Coordinates of C-alpha atoms and ligand atoms in Angstrom, one line a residue:
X1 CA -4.0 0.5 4.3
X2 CA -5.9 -1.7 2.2
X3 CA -3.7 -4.6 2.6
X4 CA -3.2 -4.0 6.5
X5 CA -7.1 -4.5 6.6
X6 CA -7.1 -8.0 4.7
X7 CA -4.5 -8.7 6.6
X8 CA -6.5 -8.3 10.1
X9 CA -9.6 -9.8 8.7
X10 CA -7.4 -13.1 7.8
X11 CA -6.0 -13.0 11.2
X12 CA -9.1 -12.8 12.9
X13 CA -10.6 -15.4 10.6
X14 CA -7.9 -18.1 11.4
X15 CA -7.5 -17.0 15.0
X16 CA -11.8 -17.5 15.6
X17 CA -10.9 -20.8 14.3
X18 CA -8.1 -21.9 16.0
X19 CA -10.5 -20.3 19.4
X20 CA -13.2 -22.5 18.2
X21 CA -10.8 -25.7 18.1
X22 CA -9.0 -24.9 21.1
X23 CA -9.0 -28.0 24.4
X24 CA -11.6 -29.9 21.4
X25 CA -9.7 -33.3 20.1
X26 CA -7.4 -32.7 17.6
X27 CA -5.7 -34.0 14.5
X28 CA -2.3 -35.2 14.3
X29 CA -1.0 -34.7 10.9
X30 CA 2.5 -35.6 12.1
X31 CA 5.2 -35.6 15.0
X32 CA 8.5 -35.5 15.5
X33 CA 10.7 -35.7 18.6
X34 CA 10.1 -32.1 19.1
X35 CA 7.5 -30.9 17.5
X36 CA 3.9 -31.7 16.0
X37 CA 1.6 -30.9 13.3
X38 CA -2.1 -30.9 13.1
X39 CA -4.9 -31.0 10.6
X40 CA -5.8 -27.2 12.3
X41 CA -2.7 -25.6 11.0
X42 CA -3.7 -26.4 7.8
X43 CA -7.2 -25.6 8.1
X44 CA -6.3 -22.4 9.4
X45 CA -3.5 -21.2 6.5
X46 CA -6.4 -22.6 4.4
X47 CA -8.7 -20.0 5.6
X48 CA -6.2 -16.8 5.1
X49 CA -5.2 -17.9 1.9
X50 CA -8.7 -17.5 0.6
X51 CA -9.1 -14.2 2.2
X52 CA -5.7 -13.0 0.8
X53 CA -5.7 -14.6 -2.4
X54 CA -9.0 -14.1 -3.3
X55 CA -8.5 -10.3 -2.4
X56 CA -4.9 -9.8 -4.3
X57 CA -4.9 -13.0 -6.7
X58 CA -1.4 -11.9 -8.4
X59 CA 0.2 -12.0 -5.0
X60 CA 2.2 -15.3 -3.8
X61 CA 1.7 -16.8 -0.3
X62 CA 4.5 -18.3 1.6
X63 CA 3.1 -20.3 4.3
X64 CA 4.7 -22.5 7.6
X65 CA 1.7 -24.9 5.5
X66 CA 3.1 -24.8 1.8
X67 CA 3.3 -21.9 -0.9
X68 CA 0.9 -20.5 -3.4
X69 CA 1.9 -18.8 -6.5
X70 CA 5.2 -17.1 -8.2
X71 CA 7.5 -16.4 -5.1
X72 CA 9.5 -13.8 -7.3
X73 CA 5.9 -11.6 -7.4
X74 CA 6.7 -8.2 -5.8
X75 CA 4.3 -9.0 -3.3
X76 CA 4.3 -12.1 -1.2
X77 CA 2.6 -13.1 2.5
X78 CA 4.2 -14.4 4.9
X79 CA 2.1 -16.7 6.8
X80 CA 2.5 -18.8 10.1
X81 CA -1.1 -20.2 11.0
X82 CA -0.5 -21.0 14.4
X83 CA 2.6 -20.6 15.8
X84 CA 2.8 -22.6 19.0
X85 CA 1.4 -25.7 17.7
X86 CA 2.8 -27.6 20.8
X87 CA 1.3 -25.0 23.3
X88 CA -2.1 -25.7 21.1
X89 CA -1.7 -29.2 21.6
X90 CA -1.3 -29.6 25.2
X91 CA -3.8 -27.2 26.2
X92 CA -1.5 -24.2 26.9
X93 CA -3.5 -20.8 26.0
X94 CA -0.3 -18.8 24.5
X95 CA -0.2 -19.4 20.3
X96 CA -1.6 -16.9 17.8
X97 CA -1.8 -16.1 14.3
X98 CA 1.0 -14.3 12.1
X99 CA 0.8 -12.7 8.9
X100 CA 2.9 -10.1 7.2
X101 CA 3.3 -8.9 3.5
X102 CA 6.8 -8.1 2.3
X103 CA 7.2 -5.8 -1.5
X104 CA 10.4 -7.1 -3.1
X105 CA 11.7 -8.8 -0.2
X106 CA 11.1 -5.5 2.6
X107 CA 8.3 -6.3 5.0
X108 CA 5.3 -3.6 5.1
X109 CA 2.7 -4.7 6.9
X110 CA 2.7 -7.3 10.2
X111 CA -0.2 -8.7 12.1
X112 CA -0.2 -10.6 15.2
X113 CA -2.8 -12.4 16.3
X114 CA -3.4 -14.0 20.0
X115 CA -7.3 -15.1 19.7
X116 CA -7.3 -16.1 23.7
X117 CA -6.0 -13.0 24.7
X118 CA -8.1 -11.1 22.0
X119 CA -5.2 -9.6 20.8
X120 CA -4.2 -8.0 17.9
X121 CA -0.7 -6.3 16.9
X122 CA -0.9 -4.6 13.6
X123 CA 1.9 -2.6 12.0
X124 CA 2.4 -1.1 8.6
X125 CA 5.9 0.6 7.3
X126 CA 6.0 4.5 8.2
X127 CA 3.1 4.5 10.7
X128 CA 2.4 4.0 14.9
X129 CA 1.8 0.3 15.4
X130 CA -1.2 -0.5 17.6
X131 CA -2.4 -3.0 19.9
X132 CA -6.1 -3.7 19.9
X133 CA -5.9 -0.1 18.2
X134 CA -3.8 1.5 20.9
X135 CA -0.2 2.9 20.2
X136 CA 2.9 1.3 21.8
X137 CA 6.5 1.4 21.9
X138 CA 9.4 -1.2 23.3
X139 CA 10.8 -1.2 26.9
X140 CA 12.8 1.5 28.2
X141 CA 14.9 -1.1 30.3
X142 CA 18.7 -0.3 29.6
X143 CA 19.9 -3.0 31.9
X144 CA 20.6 -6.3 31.3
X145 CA 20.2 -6.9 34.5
X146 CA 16.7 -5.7 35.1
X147 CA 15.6 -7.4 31.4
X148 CA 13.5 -10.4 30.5
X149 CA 14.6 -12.5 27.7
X150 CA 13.3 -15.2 25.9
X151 CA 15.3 -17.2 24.6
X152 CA 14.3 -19.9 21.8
X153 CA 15.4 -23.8 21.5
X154 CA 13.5 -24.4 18.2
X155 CA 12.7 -28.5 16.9
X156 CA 15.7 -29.7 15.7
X157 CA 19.1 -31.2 17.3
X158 CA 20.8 -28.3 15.6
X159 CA 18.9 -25.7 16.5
X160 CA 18.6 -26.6 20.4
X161 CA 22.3 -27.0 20.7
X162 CA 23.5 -24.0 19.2
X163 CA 20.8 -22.5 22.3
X164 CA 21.7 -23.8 25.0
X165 CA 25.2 -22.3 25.7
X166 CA 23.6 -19.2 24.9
X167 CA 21.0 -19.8 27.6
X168 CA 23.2 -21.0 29.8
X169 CA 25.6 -17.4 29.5
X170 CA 21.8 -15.7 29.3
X171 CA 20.4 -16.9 32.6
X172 CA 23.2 -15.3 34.4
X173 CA 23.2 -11.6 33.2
X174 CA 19.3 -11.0 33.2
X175 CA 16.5 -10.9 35.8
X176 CA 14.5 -13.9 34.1
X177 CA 14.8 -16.2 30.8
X178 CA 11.8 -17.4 29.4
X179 CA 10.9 -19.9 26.8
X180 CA 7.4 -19.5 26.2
X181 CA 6.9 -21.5 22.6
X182 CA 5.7 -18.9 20.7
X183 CA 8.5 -17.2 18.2
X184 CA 5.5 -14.5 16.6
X185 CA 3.9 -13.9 20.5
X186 CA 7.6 -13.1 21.8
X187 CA 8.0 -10.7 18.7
X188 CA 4.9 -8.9 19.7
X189 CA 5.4 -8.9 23.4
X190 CA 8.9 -7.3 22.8
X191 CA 6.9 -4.5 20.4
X192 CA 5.0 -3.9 23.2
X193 CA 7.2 -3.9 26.0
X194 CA 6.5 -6.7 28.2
X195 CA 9.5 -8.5 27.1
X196 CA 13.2 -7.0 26.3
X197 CA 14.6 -9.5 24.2
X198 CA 14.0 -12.1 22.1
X199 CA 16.6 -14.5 20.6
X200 CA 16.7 -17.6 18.7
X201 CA 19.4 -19.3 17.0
X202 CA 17.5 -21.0 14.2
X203 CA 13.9 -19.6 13.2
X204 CA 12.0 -19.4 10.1
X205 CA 10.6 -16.4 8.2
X206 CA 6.9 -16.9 8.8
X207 CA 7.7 -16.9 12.6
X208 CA 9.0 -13.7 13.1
X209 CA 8.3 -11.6 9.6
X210 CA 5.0 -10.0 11.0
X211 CA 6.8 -9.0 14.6
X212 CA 10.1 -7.8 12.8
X213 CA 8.2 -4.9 11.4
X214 CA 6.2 -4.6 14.9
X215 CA 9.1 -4.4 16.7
X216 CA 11.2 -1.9 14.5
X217 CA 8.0 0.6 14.2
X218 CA 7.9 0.4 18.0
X219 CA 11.4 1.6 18.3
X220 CA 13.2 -1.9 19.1
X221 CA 15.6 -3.0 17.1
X222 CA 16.1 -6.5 15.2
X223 CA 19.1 -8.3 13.8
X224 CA 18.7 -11.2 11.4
X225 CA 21.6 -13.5 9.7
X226 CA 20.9 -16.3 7.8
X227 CA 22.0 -19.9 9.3
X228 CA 24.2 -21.3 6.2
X229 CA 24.2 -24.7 8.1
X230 CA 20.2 -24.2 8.1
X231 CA 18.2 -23.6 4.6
X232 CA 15.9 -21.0 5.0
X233 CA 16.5 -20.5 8.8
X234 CA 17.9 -17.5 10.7
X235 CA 19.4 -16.0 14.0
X236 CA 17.4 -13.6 15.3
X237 CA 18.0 -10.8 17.9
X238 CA 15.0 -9.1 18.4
X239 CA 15.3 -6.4 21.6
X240 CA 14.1 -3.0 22.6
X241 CA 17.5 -1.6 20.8
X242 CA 19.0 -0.6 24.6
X243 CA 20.3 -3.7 26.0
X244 CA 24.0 -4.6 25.5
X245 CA 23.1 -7.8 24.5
X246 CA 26.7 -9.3 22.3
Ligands
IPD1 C1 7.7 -22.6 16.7 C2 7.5 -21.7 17.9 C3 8.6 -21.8 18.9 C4 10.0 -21.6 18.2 C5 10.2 -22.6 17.1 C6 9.0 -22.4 16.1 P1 5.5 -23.4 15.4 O1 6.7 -22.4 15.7 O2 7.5 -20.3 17.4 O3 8.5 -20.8 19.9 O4 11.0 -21.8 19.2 O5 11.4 -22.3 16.4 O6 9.2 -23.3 15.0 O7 6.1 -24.7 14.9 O8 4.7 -23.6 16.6 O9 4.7 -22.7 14.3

């Protein structure tokens, strides 16, 4: 319990920031062809890390941002500051805060933060997970037909192309495909039901540890294989565990 609560209190602390920094100029730390990085990412893992750290100083921190202290520690975050730092930059309200806590490698506690939408996900291993303290479960939709997917092209060359054809086979079979450039926010929106799938050919822990446990304490099930082209990136299949998605 105790480490579910430092874990909100960090979210909330880096989402009122990134709220605070929102449509204000920005800092470029770096781009790429298909993605960017800002000064606020940094400024934001900088402001968990003191929460967490200062709270559990033996624990190890492994950030979108850099790492802190002995990875192999029992206990170690897993931190995305701001996932969707391209919908940050061009002024699109749909990013939030991630932060979960895995115990020898087995995720216990995941928190979700959208600080537009004043929302917060929070789960921890063997209890209810709630939405701005409410209870919630995954979609009942059985069909793929009737489902809503979103589907994820990631940054790289590598990572878009193994997407597409699946995207392309995807579009076909469901009611709508959607890309909405937030791994963490598509996690938490398949906890909650409003989507039914979420997949993505090449992600990286800190996107979608938090929203794994959501979504598997809300009753969804998600399936995770390391990319060997890809160090430290996986395919994930996160859904509401009904859909013949394969
Ligand atoms: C990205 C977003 C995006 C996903 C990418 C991630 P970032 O995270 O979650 O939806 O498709 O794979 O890298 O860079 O905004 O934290």
């Amino acid at each position: 319990m105790q480490h579910l609560e430092v874990a909100k209190e960090a979210a909330l602390a880096a989402g009122e920031l990134l709220r605070l920094r929102f449509e204000k100029p920005l800092t470029v730390n770096a781009t790429t062809a298909h993605d960017i990085k800002l000064e606020v990412d940094v400024l934001a893992q900088d402001r968990i890390t003191k929460i967490l750290l200062e709270r559990f100083p033996e624990h190890a921190l492994y950030g979108e941002e850099g790492i802190v202290g002995d990875q192999t520690s029992d206990h170690q975050w897993v931190v995305d500051p701001l996932d969707g730092t391209v919908n940050f930059f061009y002024g699109i309200p749909h990013f939030c805060v991630s932060i979960a806590l895995r115990f020898r490698g087995d995720v216990m506690v995941g928190v979700i933060y959208d600080p537009i939408r004043d929302e917060l996900w929070s789960g921890e291993k063997g209890l209810p997970p709630l939405l701005n303290g409410k209870p919630f479960q995954v979609s009942a939709r059985a069909h793929l037909a009737e489902a809503v997917v979103s589907i994820g092209l990631a940054k790289t060359q590598e990572t878009i192309e193994a997407g597409l054809p699946l995207l392309g086979e995807m579009v076909h079979r469901v009611r709508k495909c959607r890309m909405m450039g937030s791994a963490a926010l598509d996690m938490a929106y398949v906890a909650c039901g409003r989507l039914d799938a979420y997949i993505e050919q090449g992600i990286s822990l800190w996107d979608i540890a938090a929203g794994w446990l959501l979504v598997e304490a809300a009753g969804g099930r998600v399936e995770m294989e390391p990319r060997k082209d890809m160090p430290d990136k996986f395919r994930i299949v996160a859904s509401n565990g009904r859909l013949e998605l394969h």
